[in-house]
Coordinates of C-alpha atoms and ligand atoms in Angstrom, one line a residue:
M1 CA -12.5 20.9 5.3
T2 CA -12.7 17.3 4.0
V3 CA -9.4 15.7 2.9
T4 CA -9.3 12.6 0.5
A5 CA -6.6 10.3 -0.1
H6 CA -6.7 7.5 -2.0
T7 CA -5.1 3.7 -1.5
N8 CA -2.2 2.6 -3.4
I9 CA -0.6 -0.8 -4.3
A10 CA 3.0 -1.3 -4.2
L11 CA 4.3 -2.9 -7.2
I12 CA 7.8 -2.7 -5.9
K13 CA 7.4 -3.6 -2.2
Y14 CA 8.5 -2.1 0.9
W15 CA 8.9 -5.2 3.1
G16 CA 11.4 -4.2 5.9
K17 CA 12.7 -1.2 7.8
K18 CA 16.5 -0.3 8.7
D19 CA 15.0 2.2 11.3
S20 CA 11.8 1.3 12.7
F21 CA 11.5 4.4 14.9
L22 CA 11.6 6.7 11.9
N23 CA 9.9 3.9 9.4
L24 CA 13.0 4.2 7.1
P25 CA 12.6 1.4 4.7
T26 CA 15.2 -1.0 3.5
T27 CA 14.2 -0.6 0.1
S28 CA 12.8 2.0 -2.1
S29 CA 9.3 1.2 -3.4
L30 CA 7.0 2.2 -6.3
S31 CA 3.3 2.2 -6.5
L32 CA 0.0 2.8 -8.2
T33 CA -2.7 4.8 -6.6
L34 CA -6.3 3.6 -7.0
D35 CA -9.4 5.5 -8.0
R36 CA -12.0 3.2 -5.8
F37 CA -10.5 3.0 -2.5
Y38 CA -10.0 6.2 -0.6
T39 CA -10.2 7.6 3.1
T40 CA -12.1 11.1 3.9
T41 CA -11.0 13.0 7.1
S42 CA -11.5 16.2 8.8
V43 CA -9.7 17.6 12.2
T44 CA -11.3 19.9 14.6
P45 CA -10.4 21.4 17.9
T46 CA -12.0 19.6 21.0
D47 CA -12.6 20.3 24.8
A48 CA -12.2 16.7 25.8
G49 CA -8.7 17.4 26.6
T50 CA -7.0 14.3 24.3
D51 CA -7.1 13.2 21.0
T52 CA -10.6 11.8 20.0
F53 CA -11.4 9.4 16.8
V54 CA -14.7 8.7 15.0
L55 CA -14.1 6.0 12.3
N56 CA -17.5 5.6 9.9
N57 CA -19.4 7.4 12.5
Q58 CA -18.1 5.2 15.3
V59 CA -16.2 6.2 18.3
S60 CA -12.9 4.0 18.0
D61 CA -9.6 3.5 19.6
A62 CA -7.6 6.4 19.6
T63 CA -4.3 5.3 20.3
R64 CA -2.6 5.0 16.9
V65 CA -4.0 8.5 16.1
H66 CA -3.2 10.0 19.2
T67 CA 1.0 8.6 18.9
F68 CA 0.8 10.1 15.2
L69 CA -0.7 13.4 16.4
N70 CA 2.2 13.7 18.9
I71 CA 4.8 13.2 16.1
L72 CA 3.1 15.6 14.1
R73 CA 3.4 18.0 17.3
T74 CA 7.2 17.7 17.6
Q75 CA 7.3 17.9 13.8
L76 CA 5.2 21.3 13.3
G77 CA 5.1 22.5 16.8
D78 CA 2.7 21.8 19.6
F79 CA -1.2 22.0 18.8
P80 CA -4.0 21.2 21.2
A81 CA -6.2 18.2 21.1
L82 CA -8.3 17.3 18.2
H83 CA -11.0 15.4 17.0
V84 CA -10.5 13.4 14.0
S85 CA -13.4 12.2 12.0
S86 CA -12.7 9.8 9.3
D87 CA -14.8 7.8 6.6
N88 CA -12.7 4.4 5.0
H89 CA -14.3 4.0 1.5
V90 CA -12.1 0.8 1.3
P91 CA -13.9 -2.2 2.5
T92 CA -12.0 -3.5 5.6
S93 CA -12.8 -7.2 4.6
A94 CA -10.8 -6.4 1.1
G95 CA -7.7 -7.0 2.6
L96 CA -6.6 -3.4 1.2
A97 CA -4.0 -1.7 3.7
S98 CA -6.4 1.2 4.7
S99 CA -3.6 2.6 6.7
A100 CA -2.0 4.2 3.5
S101 CA -5.0 6.3 2.6
A102 CA -5.7 7.1 6.5
F103 CA -2.6 8.5 7.6
A104 CA -2.0 10.6 4.3
A105 CA -5.5 12.2 4.5
L106 CA -4.9 12.6 8.3
T107 CA -1.4 14.6 7.6
G108 CA -3.4 16.5 5.1
A109 CA -6.1 17.5 7.6
V110 CA -4.0 18.3 10.3
V111 CA -1.6 20.6 8.2
T112 CA -4.4 22.4 6.3
H113 CA -6.0 22.7 9.9
L114 CA -2.7 24.5 11.1
G115 CA -2.7 27.0 8.3
L116 CA 0.3 25.2 7.0
D117 CA 0.9 24.8 3.2
L118 CA 3.8 22.5 2.3
P119 CA 4.6 20.4 -0.4
N120 CA 3.2 16.6 -0.9
E121 CA 7.0 15.8 -0.8
T122 CA 7.3 17.0 3.0
L123 CA 3.5 15.9 3.6
S124 CA 4.7 12.4 2.6
R125 CA 7.8 12.6 5.0
L126 CA 5.3 13.3 8.2
A127 CA 3.0 10.4 7.0
R128 CA 5.9 8.0 6.5
R129 CA 5.9 8.2 10.3
G130 CA 2.3 6.7 10.8
S131 CA 2.4 4.2 7.7
G132 CA 5.3 3.3 5.6
S133 CA 3.0 3.1 2.4
A134 CA 0.7 6.2 3.5
S135 CA 4.3 8.2 2.0
R136 CA 2.9 7.3 -1.0
S137 CA -0.6 8.2 -1.3
F138 CA -0.4 12.2 -1.9
F139 CA 0.3 11.4 -5.3
G140 CA -1.8 10.4 -8.3
H141 CA -1.1 7.6 -10.7
F142 CA 2.5 6.2 -9.8
A143 CA 4.5 7.1 -6.9
V144 CA 8.3 6.3 -5.7
W145 CA 8.9 6.4 -2.3
H146 CA 13.1 7.0 -1.8
E147 CA 14.0 5.1 0.8
G148 CA 16.3 7.7 2.1
V149 CA 18.9 7.5 4.7
D150 CA 17.7 9.7 7.4
D151 CA 14.3 11.4 8.2
D152 CA 14.8 14.4 5.5
S153 CA 15.5 12.0 2.9
S154 CA 13.3 9.0 3.1
F155 CA 9.9 10.7 1.1
A156 CA 7.7 9.9 -1.8
E157 CA 7.2 11.8 -4.9
S158 CA 5.2 11.5 -7.9
L159 CA 6.6 9.3 -10.6
Q160 CA 5.7 11.2 -14.1
A161 CA 4.2 8.5 -16.6
P162 CA 2.0 8.5 -19.4
D163 CA -1.7 7.9 -19.2
M164 CA -2.1 4.2 -19.8
P165 CA -5.1 1.6 -19.6
I166 CA -3.7 -0.3 -16.4
A167 CA -6.1 -2.1 -14.1
L168 CA -5.7 -4.0 -10.9
I169 CA -8.4 -6.3 -10.1
V170 CA -8.8 -7.1 -6.2
A171 CA -9.7 -10.5 -5.2
E172 CA -11.0 -10.8 -1.9
V173 CA -10.0 -14.0 -0.6
S174 CA -12.3 -15.7 2.3
G175 CA -11.3 -17.5 5.2
Q176 CA -8.7 -16.8 7.7
S177 CA -4.9 -16.8 7.3
K178 CA -2.5 -15.9 9.9
K179 CA -2.9 -12.4 10.9
V180 CA 0.5 -11.2 11.5
G181 CA 0.8 -7.2 11.2
S182 CA 3.2 -5.6 8.7
S183 CA 5.7 -4.7 11.1
E184 CA 6.0 -7.9 12.7
G185 CA 5.8 -9.4 9.5
M186 CA 8.9 -7.3 8.2
M187 CA 10.9 -8.1 11.3
R188 CA 10.6 -11.6 10.7
A189 CA 11.3 -11.6 6.9
M190 CA 14.6 -9.8 7.7
T191 CA 15.8 -12.7 9.6
S192 CA 15.7 -14.7 6.2
P193 CA 19.0 -15.8 4.8
N194 CA 17.8 -14.4 1.5
Y195 CA 17.2 -11.0 2.8
D196 CA 20.2 -9.1 1.4
D197 CA 19.6 -10.7 -1.8
W198 CA 16.2 -9.5 -1.9
I199 CA 17.1 -6.1 -1.3
K200 CA 19.8 -6.4 -4.3
Q201 CA 17.3 -8.1 -6.6
S202 CA 14.7 -5.3 -5.5
A203 CA 16.8 -2.3 -6.6
N204 CA 17.2 -4.0 -9.9
Q205 CA 13.7 -4.7 -10.7
F206 CA 12.9 -0.9 -9.3
D207 CA 15.2 0.3 -12.2
D208 CA 13.5 -1.7 -14.6
M209 CA 9.7 -1.0 -13.2
T210 CA 10.8 2.7 -13.9
A211 CA 11.6 2.2 -17.5
A212 CA 8.6 -0.1 -18.1
V213 CA 6.2 2.7 -16.5
A214 CA 7.9 5.3 -18.6
N215 CA 7.3 3.2 -21.7
A216 CA 3.8 2.4 -20.6
D217 CA 4.3 -1.2 -20.7
I218 CA 1.7 -2.8 -18.8
E219 CA 3.0 -6.2 -19.8
K220 CA 6.3 -5.7 -18.1
I221 CA 4.8 -3.9 -15.1
G222 CA 2.8 -7.0 -14.2
A223 CA 5.8 -9.0 -15.0
I224 CA 8.3 -7.5 -12.4
A225 CA 5.6 -6.6 -9.9
E226 CA 4.6 -10.3 -9.6
K227 CA 8.1 -11.4 -9.4
N228 CA 9.0 -9.0 -6.6
A229 CA 5.9 -9.8 -4.5
L230 CA 6.4 -13.5 -4.8
A231 CA 9.9 -13.0 -3.4
M232 CA 8.7 -10.7 -1.0
H233 CA 6.3 -13.6 0.5
A234 CA 9.1 -15.9 0.1
L235 CA 11.2 -14.3 2.5
N236 CA 8.3 -14.7 5.0
L237 CA 8.3 -18.6 4.2
T238 CA 12.2 -18.6 5.2
A239 CA 12.3 -16.4 8.0
T240 CA 14.7 -18.0 10.9
R241 CA 12.5 -16.4 13.6
Q242 CA 8.7 -17.5 13.1
P243 CA 8.3 -18.3 9.7
F244 CA 4.9 -17.8 8.2
T245 CA 2.9 -17.1 5.2
Y246 CA -0.2 -14.9 4.5
F247 CA -1.4 -17.1 1.6
T248 CA -4.1 -19.8 1.9
D249 CA -5.4 -22.5 -0.3
E250 CA -7.6 -20.0 -2.0
T251 CA -4.6 -17.6 -2.6
Q252 CA -2.6 -20.3 -4.0
F253 CA -5.7 -21.5 -6.4
I254 CA -6.1 -17.9 -7.3
L255 CA -2.4 -17.6 -8.5
S256 CA -2.5 -20.8 -10.5
I257 CA -5.6 -19.7 -12.4
I258 CA -3.6 -16.5 -13.1
K259 CA -0.5 -18.4 -14.5
D260 CA -2.9 -20.6 -16.8
M261 CA -4.8 -17.7 -18.1
R262 CA -1.1 -16.5 -18.9
R263 CA 0.3 -19.4 -20.6
H264 CA -2.7 -21.2 -22.3
Q265 CA -4.9 -17.9 -23.0
G266 CA -2.3 -15.1 -23.8
I267 CA -4.2 -13.1 -21.3
L268 CA -2.1 -10.2 -19.6
A269 CA -2.6 -10.8 -15.8
Y270 CA 0.1 -10.8 -13.1
A271 CA -0.6 -11.1 -9.6
T272 CA 0.8 -9.1 -6.4
L273 CA -0.2 -9.4 -2.7
D274 CA 0.6 -7.3 0.3
A275 CA 0.3 -8.3 4.0
G276 CA -2.6 -10.9 3.6
P277 CA -4.3 -13.4 1.5
N278 CA -5.9 -11.2 -0.8
V279 CA -4.9 -11.6 -4.4
K280 CA -4.5 -8.1 -6.6
I281 CA -4.1 -8.5 -10.1
V282 CA -2.4 -6.3 -13.0
T283 CA -4.0 -6.1 -16.4
T284 CA -5.4 -3.8 -19.0
I285 CA -9.0 -2.1 -18.9
T286 CA -9.6 -4.1 -21.7
Q287 CA -8.8 -7.5 -20.3
A288 CA -10.4 -6.9 -17.0
P289 CA -13.8 -8.0 -17.7
Q290 CA -12.5 -11.4 -19.4
I291 CA -10.6 -12.1 -15.9
V292 CA -13.2 -11.6 -13.8
A293 CA -15.5 -13.8 -15.9
L294 CA -13.0 -16.5 -15.8
L295 CA -12.2 -16.2 -11.7
H296 CA -15.8 -16.0 -11.4
D297 CA -16.5 -19.6 -13.0
H298 CA -14.0 -21.3 -10.8
L299 CA -14.7 -19.4 -7.6
P300 CA -18.6 -18.2 -7.8
Q301 CA -18.2 -16.7 -4.3
L302 CA -15.0 -14.7 -4.9
K303 CA -15.3 -11.1 -4.4
L304 CA -13.8 -9.1 -7.1
D305 CA -13.5 -5.2 -7.8
V306 CA -11.6 -3.5 -10.6
A307 CA -9.4 -0.5 -9.7
L308 CA -7.9 2.0 -12.0
S309 CA -5.3 4.6 -11.7
G310 CA -6.4 7.3 -9.1
P311 CA -6.1 10.5 -8.0
G312 CA -3.9 12.3 -5.4
I313 CA -4.7 14.1 -2.1
T314 CA -7.8 16.6 -2.5
Y315 CA -9.2 19.2 -0.2
D316 CA -12.7 20.3 -0.3
Ligands
PMV401 O1 2.6 0.7 5.3 P1 2.7 -0.3 6.0 O2 3.5 0.0 7.4 O3 1.2 -1.4 6.3 O4 3.7 -1.5 5.1 C1 3.0 -2.1 4.0 C2 3.8 -3.0 3.6 C3 3.0 -3.5 2.2 O5 1.7 -3.0 2.1 C4 2.9 -5.4 2.0 C5 3.8 -3.3 0.8 C6 3.8 -1.8 0.6 O6 5.0 -1.5 0.2 O7 2.9 -0.9 0.6

């Protein structure tokens, strides 16, 4: 059995943990699942005596997989060592976190292997322990991850939403930015004097975003997503412990082009950014080609992918 889970991009971000052991976030988050990028995973029993991991046909470091499988062993009951085989259809260089699709697919694969039939909300609780954003990758279209107050109440679920012609352009920024892992970045951001205000603002934006999604108002979805993401990145800059930024000069340049398109050409284009320099642009299916062409004029080398709304987890 092969399990497929797609990546998701948070439109309201998770950026801070109130419990780092359980991966309980400081805010609820809301995401769009993408059609183009996904992970396929299968698990089989192994005689190796320990969990093993092959990624894209290459034997890989199994430490993080093993740690996560041990969490599943305490949650679901002990099970023998497993061989995990995964293929990431997420270009690693695209700066899209493959951990979301990877831990969702792995959770689905293990639970099926054990012959258990659990609802996606329960799977999302389990996957959360591997990577917070993975909790949202079980659901197609839009998902919300409720921050919760404990292990049981922190899970994701589908956000009922009408079909809409939303598109997300991924601009793969070249050049190195500072590599700060998401957990480390969150810890630093939480030392910003603005952090408490960000939490409050995020709660309001979450409500506004939920309404915008229900109304299929892509303009509003983009506008709120951009505000939320830029405020998240401002926390990194204003951290009192080891302030940093994921932005490069090219990131800034792309952001200025997006603003320009919006102001002077009336194009619907809003940016969101995660734990890296790449820019993801919220727009409509019809306007995406124009944005791609304009960005290409300014930055001929820039790699651009257009993703649409994607499906939830599947089992073949
Ligand atoms: O799932 P993690 O621990 O890699 O954290 C993801 C953090 C962001 O991608 C920046 C935001 C989010 O909500 O996905």
